[in-house]
CSV table of C-alpha atoms and ligand atoms in Angstrom, one decimal:
chain,number,residue,atom,x,y,z
Q,6,VAL,CA,12.0,16.7,-4.7
Q,7,GLY,CA,13.9,14.7,-2.3
Q,8,ALA,CA,17.2,12.9,-2.2
Q,9,LEU,CA,15.7,9.3,-2.2
Q,10,GLY,CA,13.2,10.4,-4.7
Q,11,ASP,CA,15.7,12.0,-7.0
Q,12,ALA,CA,17.8,8.9,-6.9
Q,13,ALA,CA,14.8,6.7,-7.6
Q,14,ALA,CA,13.6,9.0,-10.3
Q,15,ALA,CA,16.9,8.5,-12.2
Q,16,LYS,CA,16.1,4.8,-12.1
Q,17,GLY,CA,12.6,5.6,-13.3
Q,18,ARG,CA,11.0,4.8,-10.1
Q,19,TYR,CA,9.4,6.7,-7.3
Q,20,PHE,CA,10.5,6.4,-3.4
Q,21,GLY,CA,7.7,7.3,-1.1
Q,22,THR,CA,6.7,6.7,2.5
Q,23,ALA,CA,3.6,6.5,4.7
Q,24,VAL,CA,2.6,9.6,6.4
Q,25,ALA,CA,0.2,10.7,9.1
Q,26,ALA,CA,-1.5,13.9,9.0
Q,27,ASN,CA,-1.1,14.7,12.7
Q,28,HIS,CA,2.6,14.7,12.4
Q,29,LEU,CA,2.8,17.2,9.5
Q,30,GLY,CA,3.0,20.1,11.9
Q,31,GLU,CA,6.4,18.6,13.5
Q,32,ALA,CA,9.2,20.4,12.0
Q,33,ALA,CA,11.6,17.6,12.1
Q,34,TYR,CA,8.9,15.3,10.5
Q,35,ALA,CA,8.0,17.7,7.8
Q,36,SER,CA,11.6,18.5,6.7
Q,37,THR,CA,12.7,14.9,6.5
Q,38,LEU,CA,9.6,14.1,4.5
Q,39,ASN,CA,10.2,17.1,2.3
Q,40,ALA,CA,14.0,16.3,1.9
Q,41,GLN,CA,13.6,12.8,0.9
Q,42,PHE,CA,10.5,11.3,-0.7
Q,43,ASP,CA,8.5,11.9,-3.9
Q,44,SER,CA,5.5,9.9,-3.2
Q,45,VAL,CA,3.4,9.7,0.1
Q,46,THR,CA,0.7,7.2,1.2
Q,47,PRO,CA,-1.6,8.4,4.0
Q,48,GLU,CA,-1.0,5.7,6.6
Q,49,ASN,CA,-4.6,5.5,8.0
Q,50,GLU,CA,-6.4,8.7,6.7
Q,51,MET,CA,-7.9,7.2,3.5
Q,52,LYS,CA,-9.3,4.2,5.3
Q,53,TRP,CA,-12.9,3.4,5.3
Q,54,ASP,CA,-13.4,4.1,9.0
Q,55,ALA,CA,-11.5,7.6,8.5
Q,56,LEU,CA,-13.6,8.7,5.5
Q,57,GLU,CA,-17.0,7.1,5.9
Q,58,SER,CA,-17.6,6.5,9.6
Q,59,THR,CA,-21.2,7.2,9.1
Q,60,ARG,CA,-23.0,5.7,5.8
Q,61,ASP,CA,-22.8,8.2,2.9
Q,62,SER,CA,-21.3,11.0,4.9
Q,63,PHE,CA,-17.7,11.5,4.0
Q,64,SER,CA,-14.9,13.2,5.8
Q,65,PHE,CA,-11.9,14.1,3.8
Q,66,ALA,CA,-10.3,16.7,5.9
Q,67,ALA,CA,-7.2,14.6,7.3
Q,68,ALA,CA,-6.6,12.9,3.9
Q,69,ASP,CA,-6.7,16.1,2.3
Q,70,ARG,CA,-4.0,17.8,4.4
Q,71,ILE,CA,-1.8,14.9,3.2
Q,72,VAL,CA,-2.8,15.2,-0.4
Q,73,GLY,CA,-2.1,19.2,-0.3
Q,74,HIS,CA,1.1,18.8,1.4
Q,75,ALA,CA,2.2,16.4,-1.3
Q,76,GLN,CA,1.1,18.5,-3.9
Q,77,SER,CA,2.7,21.7,-2.6
Q,78,LYS,CA,6.1,19.7,-2.6
Q,79,GLY,CA,5.6,18.0,-5.9
Q,80,MET,CA,5.1,14.5,-4.4
Q,81,LYS,CA,2.8,12.0,-5.7
Q,82,VAL,CA,0.2,10.2,-3.7
Q,83,ARG,CA,-0.7,6.5,-3.3
Q,84,GLY,CA,-4.3,5.7,-2.3
Q,85,HIS,CA,-4.7,3.2,0.6
Q,86,THR,CA,-7.2,1.6,0.6
Q,87,LEU,CA,-10.7,1.2,-0.6
Q,88,VAL,CA,-12.0,-2.1,0.2
Q,89,TRP,CA,-10.5,-3.9,3.3
Q,90,HIS,CA,-11.7,-6.0,6.2
Q,91,SER,CA,-9.9,-3.9,8.9
Q,92,GLN,CA,-10.5,-0.5,10.0
Q,93,LEU,CA,-14.2,-0.9,8.7
Q,94,PRO,CA,-16.9,1.1,10.6
Q,95,GLY,CA,-19.4,-1.3,12.3
Q,96,TRP,CA,-22.3,-0.2,10.2
Q,97,VAL,CA,-20.7,-2.1,7.2
Q,98,GLY,CA,-20.6,-5.4,8.8
Q,99,GLY,CA,-24.3,-4.9,9.7
Q,100,LEU,CA,-25.7,-4.9,6.1
Q,101,GLY,CA,-27.2,-7.4,4.0
Q,102,ALA,CA,-25.7,-8.6,0.8
Q,103,THR,CA,-27.7,-6.0,-1.6
Q,104,ASP,CA,-26.9,-3.1,0.8
Q,105,LEU,CA,-23.4,-3.9,1.1
Q,106,ARG,CA,-22.7,-4.1,-2.7
Q,107,SER,CA,-24.2,-0.7,-3.2
Q,108,ALA,CA,-22.1,0.6,-0.2
Q,109,MET,CA,-19.0,-0.7,-1.4
Q,110,ASN,CA,-19.6,0.5,-4.7
Q,111,ASN,CA,-20.7,3.9,-3.4
Q,112,HIS,CA,-17.5,4.2,-1.2
Q,113,ILE,CA,-15.2,3.3,-4.0
Q,114,THR,CA,-17.1,5.9,-6.3
Q,115,GLN,CA,-17.2,8.8,-3.8
Q,116,VAL,CA,-13.5,8.5,-2.6
Q,117,MET,CA,-12.2,8.0,-6.0
Q,118,THR,CA,-14.1,11.1,-7.5
Q,119,HIS,CA,-13.1,13.3,-4.7
Q,120,TYR,CA,-9.5,12.4,-5.6
Q,121,LYS,CA,-9.7,11.9,-9.2
Q,122,GLY,CA,-6.6,12.9,-11.1
Q,123,GLU,CA,-4.7,13.2,-7.7
Q,124,ILE,CA,-3.7,9.6,-7.1
Q,125,HIS,CA,-1.0,7.7,-9.0
Q,126,SER,CA,-2.0,4.1,-7.7
Q,127,TRP,CA,-5.0,2.8,-5.7
Q,128,ASP,CA,-5.0,0.0,-3.4
Q,129,VAL,CA,-8.5,-1.1,-4.6
Q,130,VAL,CA,-8.6,-4.3,-2.3
Q,131,ASN,CA,-6.3,-4.9,0.4
Q,132,GLU,CA,-5.4,-8.3,2.4
Q,133,ALA,CA,-8.4,-10.5,0.8
Q,134,TYR,CA,-6.4,-13.9,1.4
Q,135,GLN,CA,-5.6,-15.7,4.3
Q,136,ASP,CA,-2.2,-16.7,5.7
Q,137,GLY,CA,-1.0,-20.2,5.8
Q,138,SER,CA,-1.2,-22.9,3.2
Q,139,SER,CA,-4.8,-22.9,2.3
Q,140,GLY,CA,-4.5,-20.3,-0.4
Q,141,ALA,CA,-8.2,-19.4,0.7
Q,142,ARG,CA,-9.7,-16.1,1.0
Q,143,ARG,CA,-10.1,-14.4,4.3
Q,144,SER,CA,-13.4,-14.0,5.9
Q,145,SER,CA,-14.8,-10.5,5.7
Q,146,PRO,CA,-18.1,-8.7,5.4
Q,147,PHE,CA,-17.4,-8.6,1.5
Q,148,GLN,CA,-16.2,-12.1,1.2
Q,149,ASP,CA,-18.7,-13.5,3.4
Q,150,LYS,CA,-21.9,-11.8,2.0
Q,151,LEU,CA,-20.8,-11.1,-1.7
Q,152,GLY,CA,-18.5,-14.1,-2.3
Q,153,ASN,CA,-15.3,-14.4,-4.4
Q,154,GLY,CA,-16.8,-11.8,-7.0
Q,155,PHE,CA,-16.3,-8.9,-4.6
Q,156,ILE,CA,-12.7,-8.2,-5.7
Q,157,GLU,CA,-13.5,-8.3,-9.2
Q,158,GLU,CA,-16.6,-5.8,-8.8
Q,159,ALA,CA,-14.5,-3.5,-6.8
Q,160,PHE,CA,-11.8,-3.2,-9.6
Q,161,ARG,CA,-14.5,-2.9,-12.5
Q,162,THR,CA,-16.2,0.0,-10.3
Q,163,ALA,CA,-12.9,1.6,-9.6
Q,164,ARG,CA,-12.0,1.8,-13.4
Q,165,THR,CA,-15.2,3.6,-14.1
Q,166,VAL,CA,-14.4,6.1,-11.8
Q,167,ASP,CA,-10.9,7.1,-12.5
Q,168,ALA,CA,-9.4,5.5,-15.6
Q,169,ASP,CA,-6.1,7.3,-15.1
Q,170,ALA,CA,-5.1,5.8,-11.6
Q,171,LYS,CA,-3.4,2.5,-11.5
Q,172,LEU,CA,-5.6,-0.1,-9.8
Q,173,CYS,CA,-3.7,-2.4,-7.5
Q,174,TYR,CA,-4.2,-5.5,-5.4
Q,175,ASN,CA,-2.3,-5.2,-2.1
Q,176,ASP,CA,-1.2,-7.6,0.4
Q,177,TYR,CA,1.5,-9.0,2.9
Q,178,ASN,CA,3.2,-12.3,3.3
Q,179,THR,CA,3.0,-12.5,-0.5
Q,180,ASP,CA,6.5,-11.4,-1.0
Q,181,GLY,CA,8.0,-14.7,-1.8
Q,182,ARG,CA,6.5,-17.8,-3.6
Q,183,ASN,CA,4.1,-19.4,-1.1
Q,184,ALA,CA,0.7,-20.7,-1.0
Q,185,LYS,CA,-0.8,-17.1,-0.4
Q,186,SER,CA,1.1,-15.4,-3.1
Q,187,ASN,CA,0.1,-18.3,-5.4
Q,188,ALA,CA,-3.6,-17.7,-4.8
Q,189,VAL,CA,-3.0,-14.1,-5.5
Q,190,TYR,CA,-1.1,-14.9,-8.7
Q,191,ASP,CA,-3.9,-17.1,-9.7
Q,192,MET,CA,-6.3,-14.4,-9.2
Q,193,VAL,CA,-4.2,-11.7,-11.1
Q,194,LYS,CA,-3.9,-14.3,-14.0
Q,195,ASP,CA,-7.6,-15.0,-14.3
Q,196,PHE,CA,-8.3,-11.4,-14.2
Q,197,LYS,CA,-5.8,-10.4,-17.1
Q,198,GLN,CA,-7.3,-13.4,-19.0
Q,199,ARG,CA,-10.8,-12.3,-18.7
Q,200,GLY,CA,-10.0,-8.3,-19.0
Q,201,VAL,CA,-10.9,-7.6,-15.3
Q,202,PRO,CA,-9.3,-4.2,-14.8
Q,203,ILE,CA,-6.1,-4.5,-12.6
Q,204,ASP,CA,-2.8,-2.8,-13.2
Q,205,CYS,CA,-0.4,-3.4,-10.3
Q,206,VAL,CA,0.0,-5.6,-7.5
Q,207,GLY,CA,1.4,-4.2,-4.2
Q,208,PHE,CA,3.8,-6.3,-2.0
Q,209,GLN,CA,3.7,-4.8,1.5
Q,210,SER,CA,7.2,-6.2,2.6
Q,211,HIS,CA,6.9,-5.9,6.3
Q,212,PHE,CA,9.9,-8.1,7.4
Q,213,ASN,CA,11.3,-9.0,10.6
Q,214,SER,CA,13.1,-12.3,12.0
Q,215,ASN,CA,10.0,-14.5,11.7
Q,216,SER,CA,9.4,-13.1,8.1
Q,217,PRO,CA,12.7,-12.2,6.6
Q,218,VAL,CA,13.3,-10.9,3.1
Q,219,PRO,CA,12.6,-14.0,0.9
Q,220,SER,CA,15.5,-15.4,-1.1
Q,221,ASP,CA,13.0,-15.5,-4.1
Q,222,PHE,CA,11.6,-12.0,-3.6
Q,223,GLN,CA,12.9,-10.8,-7.0
Q,224,ALA,CA,11.8,-13.9,-8.8
Q,225,ASN,CA,8.4,-13.7,-7.1
Q,226,LEU,CA,8.0,-10.0,-8.3
Q,227,GLN,CA,9.2,-11.0,-11.8
Q,228,ARG,CA,6.4,-13.8,-12.2
Q,229,PHE,CA,3.8,-11.2,-11.3
Q,230,ALA,CA,5.2,-8.7,-13.7
Q,231,ASP,CA,5.2,-11.2,-16.3
Q,232,LEU,CA,1.3,-11.5,-15.9
Q,233,GLY,CA,1.5,-8.0,-17.4
Q,234,VAL,CA,0.9,-6.0,-14.2
Q,235,ASP,CA,3.3,-3.5,-12.6
Q,236,VAL,CA,4.3,-4.4,-9.2
Q,237,GLN,CA,5.2,-2.0,-6.2
Q,238,ILE,CA,6.8,-2.2,-2.8
Q,239,THR,CA,4.1,-0.6,-0.8
Q,240,GLU,CA,4.7,-0.8,3.0
Q,241,LEU,CA,8.5,-1.6,3.5
Q,242,ASP,CA,9.9,-1.9,6.9
Q,243,ILE,CA,12.4,-4.3,8.2
Q,244,GLU,CA,13.2,-4.9,11.8
Q,245,GLY,CA,16.8,-4.7,13.0
Q,246,SER,CA,19.5,-2.3,13.0
Q,247,GLY,CA,22.9,-1.5,11.9
Q,248,SER,CA,24.6,-3.3,8.9
Q,249,ALA,CA,22.3,-6.3,9.0
Q,250,GLN,CA,19.1,-4.1,8.6
Q,251,ALA,CA,21.0,-2.2,5.9
Q,252,ALA,CA,22.0,-5.1,3.9
Q,253,ASN,CA,18.2,-6.4,3.9
Q,254,TYR,CA,17.2,-2.9,2.7
Q,255,THR,CA,19.9,-3.3,-0.2
Q,256,LYS,CA,18.3,-6.6,-1.0
Q,257,VAL,CA,14.8,-5.1,-1.3
Q,258,VAL,CA,15.9,-2.0,-3.6
Q,259,ASN,CA,18.0,-4.3,-5.7
Q,260,ALA,CA,15.2,-6.8,-6.1
Q,261,CYS,CA,13.0,-3.8,-7.5
Q,262,LEU,CA,15.5,-2.3,-9.7
Q,263,ALA,CA,16.0,-5.7,-11.2
Q,264,VAL,CA,12.3,-6.0,-12.2
Q,265,THR,CA,11.7,-3.5,-15.0
Q,266,ARG,CA,7.7,-3.4,-14.1
Q,267,CYS,CA,8.8,-2.7,-10.4
Q,268,THR,CA,7.7,1.1,-10.5
Q,269,GLY,CA,8.4,2.3,-6.9
Q,270,ILE,CA,9.0,1.5,-3.3
Q,271,THR,CA,7.1,3.1,-0.2
Q,272,VAL,CA,8.5,2.7,3.2
Q,273,TRP,CA,5.9,2.4,6.1
Q,274,GLY,CA,6.8,5.6,7.9
Q,275,VAL,CA,9.3,8.4,8.0
Q,276,THR,CA,11.0,7.8,11.3
Q,277,ASP,CA,11.2,4.9,14.0
Q,278,LYS,CA,9.5,7.2,16.4
Q,279,TYR,CA,6.1,6.7,14.6
Q,280,SER,CA,6.6,3.3,13.3
Q,281,TRP,CA,3.4,1.0,13.7
Q,282,ARG,CA,5.9,-1.6,15.3
Q,283,SER,CA,5.7,0.4,18.6
Q,284,SER,CA,8.8,-1.2,20.2
Q,285,GLY,CA,10.8,-1.7,16.9
Q,286,THR,CA,13.4,0.3,14.7
Q,287,PRO,CA,12.2,-0.9,11.2
Q,288,LEU,CA,12.6,2.6,9.3
Q,289,LEU,CA,15.5,4.5,7.7
Q,290,PHE,CA,15.5,7.5,10.1
Q,291,ASP,CA,15.8,6.8,14.0
Q,292,GLY,CA,13.5,8.5,16.5
Q,293,ASP,CA,15.7,11.6,16.3
Q,294,TYR,CA,15.5,12.0,12.6
Q,295,ASN,CA,19.2,10.6,12.2
Q,296,LYS,CA,20.0,8.6,9.0
Q,297,LYS,CA,20.6,5.1,9.9
Q,298,PRO,CA,22.9,2.6,8.0
Q,299,ALA,CA,19.6,1.5,6.3
Q,300,TYR,CA,19.0,5.0,4.7
Q,301,ASP,CA,22.8,5.2,3.4
Q,302,ALA,CA,22.2,1.6,2.1
Q,303,VAL,CA,19.1,2.6,0.2
Q,304,LEU,CA,20.4,5.6,-1.4
Q,305,ALA,CA,23.6,3.8,-2.6
Q,306,ALA,CA,21.5,1.0,-4.0
Q,307,LEU,CA,19.4,3.6,-5.8
Q,308,GLY,CA,22.6,4.9,-7.2
Q,309,GLY,CA,22.6,8.3,-5.1
Q,310,SER,CA,25.0,9.8,-3.2
O,422,G3I,O1,-7.0,7.6,15.7
O,422,G3I,C1,-7.3,6.9,17.0
O,422,G3I,C2,-7.2,7.6,18.1
O,422,G3I,O2,-8.4,8.6,18.0
O,422,G3I,C3,-7.4,6.7,19.4
O,422,G3I,O3,-7.4,7.6,20.5
O,422,G3I,C4,-6.1,5.7,19.5
O,422,G3I,C5,-6.4,4.7,20.6
O,422,G3I,O4,-5.9,3.6,20.2
O,422,G3I,O5,-6.4,4.9,18.2
O,422,G3I,C6,-6.2,5.6,17.1
O,422,G3I,O6,-6.1,4.9,16.0
O,422,G3I,C7,-5.1,4.1,15.6
O,422,G3I,C8,-4.7,4.4,14.3
O,422,G3I,O7,-3.7,3.5,14.1
O,422,G3I,C9,-4.1,5.8,14.0
O,422,G3I,O8,-3.2,5.9,15.2
O,422,G3I,C10,-5.6,2.6,15.8
O,422,G3I,O9,-5.8,2.4,17.2
O,422,G3I,C11,-4.4,1.8,15.3
O,422,G3I,O10,-4.8,0.4,15.1
O,422,G3I,C12,-4.2,2.2,13.9
O,422,G3I,O11,-2.9,1.2,13.5
O,422,G3I,C13,-2.7,1.2,12.1
O,422,G3I,C14,-3.1,-0.1,11.5
O,422,G3I,O12,-2.7,-0.2,10.2
O,422,G3I,C15,-4.5,-0.4,11.7
O,422,G3I,O13,-4.6,-1.7,11.1
O,422,G3I,C16,-1.4,1.8,11.9
O,422,G3I,O14,-1.1,3.0,12.1
O,422,G3I,C17,-1.0,1.5,10.4
O,422,G3I,O15,0.4,1.7,10.3
O,422,G3I,C18,-1.4,0.1,10.0
O,422,G3I,O16,-1.0,0.0,8.6
O,422,G3I,C19,-1.2,-1.2,8.0
O,422,G3I,C20,-1.7,-1.2,6.5
O,422,G3I,O17,-2.8,-0.2,6.6
O,422,G3I,C21,-2.1,-2.3,6.0
O,422,G3I,N1,-1.0,-3.3,6.1
O,422,G3I,C22,-0.3,-3.6,7.4
O,422,G3I,C23,0.1,-2.2,8.0
O,422,G3I,C24,0.6,-2.4,9.4
O,422,G3I,O18,-0.3,-3.1,10.2
C-alpha cells in the first residue's frame, strides 16, 4: 500500500500512523497517508468520549470514516482505546461500582462488536499505571471503584467479543526498564501465568529531550516478548530535527526489527502540522508534507529505498 508500509511488510511488520478524521479531506494529508502507511490508528475518534458521550448511545460516524478510508486503501486498523482515565465523559465518573462495571463491559462489548473483524489490535486498557518510582496504579474511576481487577475484567470481556483481535495493554514511559515498566511487566507475567487473555503490549514511545530513546529500549521490548506477548510501538514521535532526530528514529526501528515479536510501528501523526505537540516537529513529514531526514532514516532502517 505505501512505501513505509511495503518496506515494513518485507520485514514482516506493519508501519502505521495516527489519523484524524477531520483531515482526511485535505488532499496532501490523504495522499501522504495513502502513499506511505499500511495501518492507521484513529487519534481520538475511538475514545470513550467520542463514541459514547451519553450512556448507551453510540456515535461511530467519525471512527467509521477512518476505518472506511483504511479499508478502501488496504490498510489495517488499530483500535485505540477502550478503557482509559482520560477523554472519559463525565457520566462515567459519576457511576457507583456496580453501574460502572456494567458500563465498562457494555462499552467494550458495543464498540468491539461494531468493529468486529476490522481491527488488528485493540488497546483494551491504556495508561493504568502512575509515573515515577512507585509502580502503583493510577487513580481513575475504574481503579478507584473497581480495584485492581478492572484490567483483567476488561481483557476477559474483550476476548469474549472478538476472539480474533489482538488484545493489548498500552502505556507511555514504559519504553525502558524502570519502576513503571516493571509494574506492567509483573502484570503481564501474572496474566500469562493465570490465563488472563492478553496478546500484546503497546509502547507509546513519545520521546523528547526529557524522555529520550532509552538505551535499553530493545532489551525492554525483548523481556516483554519473552513473556509470550507481541510488542508494538504504538504512538512514536521524537522531538528534534535533522540528523539527530533521524538517528533516534533509526534506533527505534532497529530495536523493533531486532525483536522477533515486535510486530509493527505506528507514528503518532502524518505531519508536524497536526502533531499533538503543537509547537514541536516530532514526525516524519514537515508541515508542508516534505519528507524529513527522519523519514529517509526510517525507510532505510526498514531496508526500503
Ligand atoms: O474535538 C474538540 C473540539 O470540538 C474542540 O473545539 C477543541 C477545543 O479544545 O478540542 C477538541 O478536542 C481535542 C482533541 O484532541 C481533538 O483535537 C482535545 O481538546 C484535545 O485534548 C485532544 O488531544 C488529544 C489527546 O490525546 C487527549 O488526551 C490529542 O489529539 C491526541 O494526540 C492525544 O493522544 C494521546 C493518546 O490517545 C494516548 N497517549 C498519549 C497521546 C498524546 O497525548
